Amino acid sequence: MANREHLALLKAGAVTWIEWREKNPQIEPDLSAANLQGDNFRGANLQGVNLSKVDLGNALLVRANLSGADLSSANLYNALLIEANLSNANFSVANLSGAVLTQADLSHANFIGADLSEANLRGAAIAHANLIGTDLRGANLRDADLGAAKLIRANLSFANLIEANLIAADLCEASLYEAEVLGAYLYKTELYKANLNKVHLSGAYLLQANLSEANLSEADLSWTNLRGANLAGANLRGANLRGADIRGANLNGVNLQEAIMPDASKHH
């Protein structure tokens, strides 16, 4: 439970809170399980604070500093976290459904089992974050940086990943059903056994990506760069590969039934 004194200081306003934190740097504030629903913490310094099980639904956390904070099992439904610093924070099993995290820093944060469905993460920095099993259905990740992020078994169905950076990210067994991934960067991205059914990858950069045993049925792979990609055992039934560059790609055991193939001239 939250420490009453810490909670009172926080509720007293930004100035009081900042002064107290500066005077007592050794104290780790405990605000766990507090009800802070709809409160205004714009620009607040909540670095390293224990906010586990806290209710911050609809709260205003624009440009707040939550780096290294513990937000496990916290409720941040529809919270405004625009340009907030969430690096190295723990959001395991937290509810961030519908939250606005545009341009926020989520690098190295832990989102194992968190709910980020319908969240707006446009332009967010999410490199090296742990998103294993995270629910990102319908999330907006346009222009987001997910470089080297762990997205194993993550649900990205219907997500917007247009022009996102997924270089060296791990999406093993992730679902990208009907996701918009146009023009995204997937160099050396791990997509083993991923569900890419009906995914829109037109113009994406998949150089040396691992798509072995992936389900790419009815996927739009037109004008993609698949040079040196591993497609062994992948299902490309009904996929559109018009204009795709598949030079040096591993096509062993690929199901290409009803697929639209690139021009023969591209095979040289």
PDB file of C-alpha atoms in Angstrom:
ATOM      1  CA  MET A   1       0.000   0.000   0.000  1.00  0.00           C
ATOM      2  CA  ALA A   2       1.070   3.577  -0.658  1.00  0.00           C
ATOM      3  CA  ASN A   3       2.934   5.468   2.026  1.00  0.00           C
ATOM      4  CA  ARG A   4       0.430   8.117   3.269  1.00  0.00           C
ATOM      5  CA  GLU A   5       3.074  10.827   3.677  1.00  0.00           C
ATOM      6  CA  HIS A   6       4.411  10.242   0.136  1.00  0.00           C
ATOM      7  CA  LEU A   7       0.894  10.342  -1.266  1.00  0.00           C
ATOM      8  CA  ALA A   8       0.078  13.581   0.591  1.00  0.00           C
ATOM      9  CA  LEU A   9       3.275  15.207  -0.749  1.00  0.00           C
ATOM     10  CA  LEU A  10       2.442  14.156  -4.294  1.00  0.00           C
ATOM     11  CA  LYS A  11      -1.123  15.471  -3.991  1.00  0.00           C
ATOM     12  CA  ALA A  12       0.238  18.773  -2.575  1.00  0.00           C
ATOM     13  CA  GLY A  13       1.435  19.646  -6.082  1.00  0.00           C
ATOM     14  CA  ALA A  14       4.494  19.573  -8.290  1.00  0.00           C
ATOM     15  CA  VAL A  15       6.560  22.188  -6.457  1.00  0.00           C
ATOM     16  CA  THR A  16       6.179  20.561  -3.015  1.00  0.00           C
ATOM     17  CA  TRP A  17       6.888  17.105  -4.492  1.00  0.00           C
ATOM     18  CA  ILE A  18      10.019  18.224  -6.382  1.00  0.00           C
ATOM     19  CA  GLU A  19      11.428  20.036  -3.321  1.00  0.00           C
ATOM     20  CA  TRP A  20      10.819  17.007  -1.104  1.00  0.00           C
ATOM     21  CA  ARG A  21      12.454  14.655  -3.620  1.00  0.00           C
ATOM     22  CA  GLU A  22      15.492  16.901  -3.956  1.00  0.00           C
ATOM     23  CA  LYS A  23      15.906  17.090  -0.166  1.00  0.00           C
ATOM     24  CA  ASN A  24      15.409  13.338   0.300  1.00  0.00           C
ATOM     25  CA  PRO A  25      17.142  11.622  -2.638  1.00  0.00           C
ATOM     26  CA  GLN A  26      17.696   8.463  -0.564  1.00  0.00           C
ATOM     27  CA  ILE A  27      13.951   7.863  -0.065  1.00  0.00           C
ATOM     28  CA  GLU A  28      12.263   5.644  -2.645  1.00  0.00           C
ATOM     29  CA  PRO A  29       8.675   6.900  -2.746  1.00  0.00           C
ATOM     30  CA  ASP A  30       5.997   4.247  -2.371  1.00  0.00           C
ATOM     31  CA  LEU A  31       2.745   5.087  -4.140  1.00  0.00           C
ATOM     32  CA  SER A  32       1.707   1.491  -4.785  1.00  0.00           C
ATOM     33  CA  ALA A  33      -2.017   0.769  -5.209  1.00  0.00           C
ATOM     34  CA  ALA A  34      -2.898   4.480  -4.873  1.00  0.00           C
ATOM     35  CA  ASN A  35      -5.935   5.828  -6.695  1.00  0.00           C
ATOM     36  CA  LEU A  36      -4.592   8.624  -8.916  1.00  0.00           C
ATOM     37  CA  GLN A  37      -7.234   8.292 -11.598  1.00  0.00           C
ATOM     38  CA  GLY A  38      -7.518  11.346 -13.846  1.00  0.00           C
ATOM     39  CA  ASP A  39      -4.889  13.274 -11.837  1.00  0.00           C
ATOM     40  CA  ASN A  40      -2.531  15.768 -13.484  1.00  0.00           C
ATOM     41  CA  PHE A  41       1.166  14.812 -13.271  1.00  0.00           C
ATOM     42  CA  ARG A  42       2.375  16.766 -16.280  1.00  0.00           C
ATOM     43  CA  GLY A  43       6.193  16.852 -16.188  1.00  0.00           C
ATOM     44  CA  ALA A  44       6.268  15.164 -12.766  1.00  0.00           C
ATOM     45  CA  ASN A  45       9.437  13.450 -11.552  1.00  0.00           C
ATOM     46  CA  LEU A  46       8.354   9.909 -10.681  1.00  0.00           C
ATOM     47  CA  GLN A  47      11.711   8.347 -11.451  1.00  0.00           C
ATOM     48  CA  GLY A  48      12.232   5.006  -9.682  1.00  0.00           C
ATOM     49  CA  VAL A  49       8.938   5.337  -7.765  1.00  0.00           C
ATOM     50  CA  ASN A  50       6.979   2.250  -6.691  1.00  0.00           C
ATOM     51  CA  LEU A  51       3.723   2.622  -8.624  1.00  0.00           C
ATOM     52  CA  SER A  52       2.776  -1.041  -8.756  1.00  0.00           C
ATOM     53  CA  LYS A  53      -1.000  -1.662  -8.898  1.00  0.00           C
ATOM     54  CA  VAL A  54      -1.566   2.117  -9.026  1.00  0.00           C
ATOM     55  CA  ASP A  55      -4.677   3.435 -10.801  1.00  0.00           C
ATOM     56  CA  LEU A  56      -3.599   6.120 -13.272  1.00  0.00           C
ATOM     57  CA  GLY A  57      -6.529   5.650 -15.645  1.00  0.00           C
ATOM     58  CA  ASN A  58      -7.106   8.824 -17.742  1.00  0.00           C
ATOM     59  CA  ALA A  59      -4.242  10.523 -15.865  1.00  0.00           C
ATOM     60  CA  LEU A  60      -2.187  13.294 -17.471  1.00  0.00           C
ATOM     61  CA  LEU A  61       1.492  12.265 -17.538  1.00  0.00           C
ATOM     62  CA  VAL A  62       2.707  14.387 -20.456  1.00  0.00           C
ATOM     63  CA  ARG A  63       6.534  14.668 -20.332  1.00  0.00           C
ATOM     64  CA  ALA A  64       6.570  12.955 -16.923  1.00  0.00           C
ATOM     65  CA  ASN A  65       9.742  11.132 -15.901  1.00  0.00           C
ATOM     66  CA  LEU A  66       8.884   7.529 -14.984  1.00  0.00           C
ATOM     67  CA  SER A  67      12.253   6.039 -15.838  1.00  0.00           C
ATOM     68  CA  GLY A  68      13.060   2.994 -13.737  1.00  0.00           C
ATOM     69  CA  ALA A  69       9.656   3.170 -12.013  1.00  0.00           C
ATOM     70  CA  ASP A  70       7.745   0.017 -11.059  1.00  0.00           C
ATOM     71  CA  LEU A  71       4.343   0.122 -12.770  1.00  0.00           C
ATOM     72  CA  SER A  72       3.671  -3.611 -12.700  1.00  0.00           C
ATOM     73  CA  SER A  73      -0.077  -4.421 -12.723  1.00  0.00           C
ATOM     74  CA  ALA A  74      -0.798  -0.661 -12.898  1.00  0.00           C
ATOM     75  CA  ASN A  75      -3.868   0.720 -14.660  1.00  0.00           C
ATOM     76  CA  LEU A  76      -2.961   3.380 -17.246  1.00  0.00           C
ATOM     77  CA  TYR A  77      -6.063   2.996 -19.392  1.00  0.00           C
ATOM     78  CA  ASN A  78      -6.407   6.015 -21.734  1.00  0.00           C
ATOM     79  CA  ALA A  79      -3.603   7.829 -19.854  1.00  0.00           C
ATOM     80  CA  LEU A  80      -1.765  10.646 -21.675  1.00  0.00           C
ATOM     81  CA  LEU A  81       1.975   9.846 -21.703  1.00  0.00           C
ATOM     82  CA  ILE A  82       3.046  12.034 -24.627  1.00  0.00           C
ATOM     83  CA  GLU A  83       6.861  12.497 -24.674  1.00  0.00           C
ATOM     84  CA  ALA A  84       7.099  10.802 -21.260  1.00  0.00           C
ATOM     85  CA  ASN A  85      10.329   9.089 -20.197  1.00  0.00           C
ATOM     86  CA  LEU A  86       9.489   5.446 -19.457  1.00  0.00           C
ATOM     87  CA  SER A  87      12.929   3.992 -20.093  1.00  0.00           C
ATOM     88  CA  ASN A  88      13.839   0.957 -17.972  1.00  0.00           C
ATOM     89  CA  ALA A  89      10.397   1.072 -16.291  1.00  0.00           C
ATOM     90  CA  ASN A  90       8.546  -2.128 -15.378  1.00  0.00           C
ATOM     91  CA  PHE A  91       5.074  -2.361 -16.955  1.00  0.00           C
ATOM     92  CA  SER A  92       4.597  -6.128 -16.643  1.00  0.00           C
ATOM     93  CA  VAL A  93       0.886  -7.067 -16.761  1.00  0.00           C
ATOM     94  CA  ALA A  94      -0.023  -3.335 -16.768  1.00  0.00           C
ATOM     95  CA  ASN A  95      -3.101  -2.033 -18.607  1.00  0.00           C
ATOM     96  CA  LEU A  96      -2.118   0.657 -21.132  1.00  0.00           C
ATOM     97  CA  SER A  97      -5.053   0.048 -23.444  1.00  0.00           C
ATOM     98  CA  GLY A  98      -5.880   3.218 -25.388  1.00  0.00           C
ATOM     99  CA  ALA A  99      -3.014   5.154 -23.772  1.00  0.00           C
ATOM    100  CA  VAL A 100      -1.334   7.931 -25.791  1.00  0.00           C
ATOM    101  CA  LEU A 101       2.459   7.412 -25.825  1.00  0.00           C
ATOM    102  CA  THR A 102       3.437   9.414 -28.915  1.00  0.00           C
ATOM    103  CA  GLN A 103       7.175  10.294 -28.977  1.00  0.00           C
ATOM    104  CA  ALA A 104       7.598   8.636 -25.546  1.00  0.00           C
ATOM    105  CA  ASP A 105      10.829   6.884 -24.555  1.00  0.00           C
ATOM    106  CA  LEU A 106      10.089   3.223 -23.761  1.00  0.00           C
ATOM    107  CA  SER A 107      13.578   1.913 -24.440  1.00  0.00           C
ATOM    108  CA  HIS A 108      14.689  -1.061 -22.310  1.00  0.00           C
ATOM    109  CA  ALA A 109      11.281  -1.088 -20.555  1.00  0.00           C
ATOM    110  CA  ASN A 110       9.546  -4.337 -19.566  1.00  0.00           C
ATOM    111  CA  PHE A 111       6.052  -4.906 -20.981  1.00  0.00           C
ATOM    112  CA  ILE A 112       5.746  -8.673 -20.492  1.00  0.00           C
ATOM    113  CA  GLY A 113       2.062  -9.569 -20.610  1.00  0.00           C
ATOM    114  CA  ALA A 114       0.994  -5.898 -20.731  1.00  0.00           C
ATOM    115  CA  ASP A 115      -2.089  -4.676 -22.606  1.00  0.00           C
ATOM    116  CA  LEU A 116      -1.197  -1.985 -25.152  1.00  0.00           C
ATOM    117  CA  SER A 117      -4.164  -2.653 -27.431  1.00  0.00           C
ATOM    118  CA  GLU A 118      -5.301   0.443 -29.367  1.00  0.00           C
ATOM    119  CA  ALA A 119      -2.456   2.442 -27.727  1.00  0.00           C
ATOM    120  CA  ASN A 120      -0.955   5.309 -29.745  1.00  0.00           C
ATOM    121  CA  LEU A 121       2.836   4.805 -29.855  1.00  0.00           C
ATOM    122  CA  ARG A 122       3.513   6.825 -32.976  1.00  0.00           C
ATOM    123  CA  GLY A 123       7.174   7.837 -33.182  1.00  0.00           C
ATOM    124  CA  ALA A 124       7.942   6.265 -29.795  1.00  0.00           C
ATOM    125  CA  ALA A 125      11.430   4.974 -28.921  1.00  0.00           C
ATOM    126  CA  ILE A 126      10.921   1.306 -28.005  1.00  0.00           C
ATOM    127  CA  ALA A 127      14.358  -0.087 -28.842  1.00  0.00           C
ATOM    128  CA  HIS A 128      15.545  -3.059 -26.738  1.00  0.00           C
ATOM    129  CA  ALA A 129      12.210  -3.156 -24.879  1.00  0.00           C
ATOM    130  CA  ASN A 130      10.803  -6.479 -23.667  1.00  0.00           C
ATOM    131  CA  LEU A 131       7.365  -6.964 -25.249  1.00  0.00           C
ATOM    132  CA  ILE A 132       7.162 -10.747 -24.975  1.00  0.00           C
ATOM    133  CA  GLY A 133       3.507 -11.801 -25.158  1.00  0.00           C
ATOM    134  CA  THR A 134       2.363  -8.169 -25.143  1.00  0.00           C
ATOM    135  CA  ASP A 135      -1.077  -7.334 -26.569  1.00  0.00           C
ATOM    136  CA  LEU A 136      -0.568  -4.640 -29.229  1.00  0.00           C
ATOM    137  CA  ARG A 137      -3.731  -5.295 -31.232  1.00  0.00           C
ATOM    138  CA  GLY A 138      -4.691  -2.239 -33.275  1.00  0.00           C
ATOM    139  CA  ALA A 139      -1.849  -0.195 -31.753  1.00  0.00           C
ATOM    140  CA  ASN A 140      -0.403   2.721 -33.730  1.00  0.00           C
ATOM    141  CA  LEU A 141       3.368   2.140 -34.025  1.00  0.00           C
ATOM    142  CA  ARG A 142       3.896   4.250 -37.122  1.00  0.00           C
ATOM    143  CA  ASP A 143       7.504   5.553 -37.339  1.00  0.00           C
ATOM    144  CA  ALA A 144       8.258   3.904 -33.972  1.00  0.00           C
ATOM    145  CA  ASP A 145      11.760   2.608 -33.233  1.00  0.00           C
ATOM    146  CA  LEU A 146      11.493  -1.073 -32.212  1.00  0.00           C
ATOM    147  CA  GLY A 147      15.097  -1.916 -33.026  1.00  0.00           C
ATOM    148  CA  ALA A 148      16.238  -5.137 -31.267  1.00  0.00           C
ATOM    149  CA  ALA A 149      12.967  -5.236 -29.289  1.00  0.00           C
ATOM    150  CA  LYS A 150      11.742  -8.621 -28.034  1.00  0.00           C
ATOM    151  CA  LEU A 151       8.253  -9.217 -29.475  1.00  0.00           C
ATOM    152  CA  ILE A 152       8.107 -13.008 -29.183  1.00  0.00           C
ATOM    153  CA  ARG A 153       4.455 -14.205 -29.287  1.00  0.00           C
ATOM    154  CA  ALA A 154       3.271 -10.570 -29.222  1.00  0.00           C
ATOM    155  CA  ASN A 155      -0.131  -9.851 -30.754  1.00  0.00           C
ATOM    156  CA  LEU A 156       0.229  -7.120 -33.393  1.00  0.00           C
ATOM    157  CA  SER A 157      -2.951  -7.958 -35.342  1.00  0.00           C
ATOM    158  CA  PHE A 158      -4.324  -4.900 -37.170  1.00  0.00           C
ATOM    159  CA  ALA A 159      -1.446  -2.780 -35.794  1.00  0.00           C
ATOM    160  CA  ASN A 160      -0.024   0.154 -37.781  1.00  0.00           C
ATOM    161  CA  LEU A 161       3.731  -0.383 -38.257  1.00  0.00           C
ATOM    162  CA  ILE A 162       4.125   1.803 -41.344  1.00  0.00           C
ATOM    163  CA  GLU A 163       7.781   2.825 -41.759  1.00  0.00           C
ATOM    164  CA  ALA A 164       8.593   1.476 -38.285  1.00  0.00           C
ATOM    165  CA  ASN A 165      12.114   0.328 -37.454  1.00  0.00           C
ATOM    166  CA  LEU A 166      12.088  -3.391 -36.596  1.00  0.00           C
ATOM    167  CA  ILE A 167      15.741  -4.031 -37.412  1.00  0.00           C
ATOM    168  CA  ALA A 168      17.014  -7.132 -35.550  1.00  0.00           C
ATOM    169  CA  ALA A 169      13.761  -7.313 -33.545  1.00  0.00           C
ATOM    170  CA  ASP A 170      12.570 -10.775 -32.436  1.00  0.00           C
ATOM    171  CA  LEU A 171       9.018 -11.509 -33.604  1.00  0.00           C
ATOM    172  CA  CYS A 172       9.134 -15.315 -33.320  1.00  0.00           C
ATOM    173  CA  GLU A 173       5.579 -16.714 -33.279  1.00  0.00           C
ATOM    174  CA  ALA A 174       4.155 -13.163 -33.147  1.00  0.00           C
ATOM    175  CA  SER A 175       0.846 -12.407 -34.861  1.00  0.00           C
ATOM    176  CA  LEU A 176       0.803  -9.616 -37.441  1.00  0.00           C
ATOM    177  CA  TYR A 177      -2.537 -10.611 -38.960  1.00  0.00           C
ATOM    178  CA  GLU A 178      -3.679  -7.857 -41.349  1.00  0.00           C
ATOM    179  CA  ALA A 179      -1.103  -5.456 -39.861  1.00  0.00           C
ATOM    180  CA  GLU A 180       0.008  -2.423 -41.922  1.00  0.00           C
ATOM    181  CA  VAL A 181       3.802  -2.756 -42.267  1.00  0.00           C
ATOM    182  CA  LEU A 182       4.349  -0.759 -45.465  1.00  0.00           C
ATOM    183  CA  GLY A 183       7.869   0.577 -45.972  1.00  0.00           C
ATOM    184  CA  ALA A 184       9.037  -0.786 -42.599  1.00  0.00           C
ATOM    185  CA  TYR A 185      12.648  -1.768 -41.898  1.00  0.00           C
ATOM    186  CA  LEU A 186      12.946  -5.482 -41.068  1.00  0.00           C
ATOM    187  CA  TYR A 187      16.632  -6.067 -41.781  1.00  0.00           C
ATOM    188  CA  LYS A 188      17.714  -9.313 -40.046  1.00  0.00           C
ATOM    189  CA  THR A 189      14.365  -9.386 -38.215  1.00  0.00           C
ATOM    190  CA  GLU A 190      13.384 -12.722 -36.659  1.00  0.00           C
ATOM    191  CA  LEU A 191       9.920 -13.816 -37.861  1.00  0.00           C
ATOM    192  CA  TYR A 192      10.184 -17.579 -37.411  1.00  0.00           C
ATOM    193  CA  LYS A 193       6.701 -19.179 -37.316  1.00  0.00           C
ATOM    194  CA  ALA A 194       5.103 -15.705 -37.209  1.00  0.00           C
ATOM    195  CA  ASN A 195       1.510 -15.281 -38.360  1.00  0.00           C
ATOM    196  CA  LEU A 196       1.708 -12.819 -41.268  1.00  0.00           C
ATOM    197  CA  ASN A 197      -1.595 -13.829 -42.838  1.00  0.00           C
ATOM    198  CA  LYS A 198      -2.962 -10.930 -44.961  1.00  0.00           C
ATOM    199  CA  VAL A 199      -0.173  -8.616 -43.724  1.00  0.00           C
ATOM    200  CA  HIS A 200       0.533  -5.502 -45.831  1.00  0.00           C
ATOM    201  CA  LEU A 201       4.323  -5.393 -46.324  1.00  0.00           C
ATOM    202  CA  SER A 202       4.475  -3.491 -49.619  1.00  0.00           C
ATOM    203  CA  GLY A 203       7.827  -1.742 -50.055  1.00  0.00           C
ATOM    204  CA  ALA A 204       9.189  -3.164 -46.782  1.00  0.00           C
ATOM    205  CA  TYR A 205      12.883  -3.904 -46.385  1.00  0.00           C
ATOM    206  CA  LEU A 206      13.249  -7.601 -45.389  1.00  0.00           C
ATOM    207  CA  LEU A 207      16.897  -8.110 -46.280  1.00  0.00           C
ATOM    208  CA  GLN A 208      18.225 -11.281 -44.546  1.00  0.00           C
ATOM    209  CA  ALA A 209      15.042 -11.550 -42.447  1.00  0.00           C
ATOM    210  CA  ASN A 210      14.182 -14.984 -41.071  1.00  0.00           C
ATOM    211  CA  LEU A 211      10.679 -15.900 -42.265  1.00  0.00           C
ATOM    212  CA  SER A 212      11.116 -19.665 -41.992  1.00  0.00           C
ATOM    213  CA  GLU A 213       7.850 -21.539 -41.350  1.00  0.00           C
ATOM    214  CA  ALA A 214       5.993 -18.204 -41.243  1.00  0.00           C
ATOM    215  CA  ASN A 215       2.404 -17.990 -42.456  1.00  0.00           C
ATOM    216  CA  LEU A 216       2.438 -15.418 -45.264  1.00  0.00           C
ATOM    217  CA  SER A 217      -0.746 -16.605 -46.967  1.00  0.00           C
ATOM    218  CA  GLU A 218      -2.470 -13.794 -48.883  1.00  0.00           C
ATOM    219  CA  ALA A 219       0.261 -11.387 -47.725  1.00  0.00           C
ATOM    220  CA  ASP A 220       1.083  -8.324 -49.812  1.00  0.00           C
ATOM    221  CA  LEU A 221       4.835  -8.540 -50.438  1.00  0.00           C
ATOM    222  CA  SER A 222       4.823  -6.359 -53.560  1.00  0.00           C
ATOM    223  CA  TRP A 223       8.034  -4.395 -54.128  1.00  0.00           C
ATOM    224  CA  THR A 224       9.610  -5.763 -50.949  1.00  0.00           C
ATOM    225  CA  ASN A 225      13.339  -6.365 -50.646  1.00  0.00           C
ATOM    226  CA  LEU A 226      13.627 -10.051 -49.647  1.00  0.00           C
ATOM    227  CA  ARG A 227      17.215 -10.417 -50.735  1.00  0.00           C
ATOM    228  CA  GLY A 228      18.951 -13.174 -48.784  1.00  0.00           C
ATOM    229  CA  ALA A 229      15.823 -13.730 -46.660  1.00  0.00           C
ATOM    230  CA  ASN A 230      15.120 -17.184 -45.247  1.00  0.00           C
ATOM    231  CA  LEU A 231      11.653 -18.331 -46.360  1.00  0.00           C
ATOM    232  CA  ALA A 232      12.246 -22.063 -45.863  1.00  0.00           C
ATOM    233  CA  GLY A 233       8.987 -23.893 -45.178  1.00  0.00           C
ATOM    234  CA  ALA A 234       6.974 -20.659 -45.267  1.00  0.00           C
ATOM    235  CA  ASN A 235       3.374 -20.579 -46.499  1.00  0.00           C
ATOM    236  CA  LEU A 236       3.060 -18.006 -49.305  1.00  0.00           C
ATOM    237  CA  ARG A 237      -0.204 -19.329 -50.692  1.00  0.00           C
ATOM    238  CA  GLY A 238      -1.966 -16.537 -52.582  1.00  0.00           C
ATOM    239  CA  ALA A 239       0.738 -14.015 -51.622  1.00  0.00           C
ATOM    240  CA  ASN A 240       1.532 -11.064 -53.896  1.00  0.00           C
ATOM    241  CA  LEU A 241       5.251 -10.873 -54.727  1.00  0.00           C
ATOM    242  CA  ARG A 242       4.912  -8.517 -57.682  1.00  0.00           C
ATOM    243  CA  GLY A 243       8.123  -6.540 -58.135  1.00  0.00           C
ATOM    244  CA  ALA A 244       9.743  -8.174 -55.079  1.00  0.00           C
ATOM    245  CA  ASP A 245      13.495  -8.749 -55.017  1.00  0.00           C
ATOM    246  CA  ILE A 246      14.037 -12.389 -53.965  1.00  0.00           C
ATOM    247  CA  ARG A 247      17.654 -12.789 -55.081  1.00  0.00           C
ATOM    248  CA  GLY A 248      19.540 -15.173 -52.824  1.00  0.00           C
ATOM    249  CA  ALA A 249      16.418 -15.923 -50.769  1.00  0.00           C
ATOM    250  CA  ASN A 250      15.978 -19.455 -49.392  1.00  0.00           C
ATOM    251  CA  LEU A 251      12.745 -20.799 -50.917  1.00  0.00           C
ATOM    252  CA  ASN A 252      13.130 -24.440 -49.858  1.00  0.00           C
ATOM    253  CA  GLY A 253       9.774 -26.095 -49.221  1.00  0.00           C
ATOM    254  CA  VAL A 254       7.849 -22.837 -49.725  1.00  0.00           C
ATOM    255  CA  ASN A 255       4.153 -23.112 -50.602  1.00  0.00           C
ATOM    256  CA  LEU A 256       3.711 -20.778 -53.598  1.00  0.00           C
ATOM    257  CA  GLN A 257       0.278 -21.983 -54.728  1.00  0.00           C
ATOM    258  CA  GLU A 258      -1.741 -19.173 -56.321  1.00  0.00           C
ATOM    259  CA  ALA A 259       1.050 -16.697 -55.466  1.00  0.00           C
ATOM    260  CA  ILE A 260       1.778 -13.783 -57.824  1.00  0.00           C
ATOM    261  CA  MET A 261       5.498 -14.095 -58.584  1.00  0.00           C
ATOM    262  CA  PRO A 262       8.028 -11.339 -59.398  1.00  0.00           C
ATOM    263  CA  ASP A 263       9.099 -10.876 -63.042  1.00  0.00           C
ATOM    264  CA  ALA A 264      11.396 -13.670 -64.285  1.00  0.00           C
ATOM    265  CA  SER A 265      14.034 -11.006 -65.090  1.00  0.00           C
ATOM    266  CA  LYS A 266      14.372 -10.308 -61.329  1.00  0.00           C
ATOM    267  CA  HIS A 267      15.607 -13.865 -60.640  1.00  0.00           C
ATOM    268  CA  HIS A 268      19.109 -13.346 -62.109  1.00  0.00           C
TER     269      HIS A 268
END
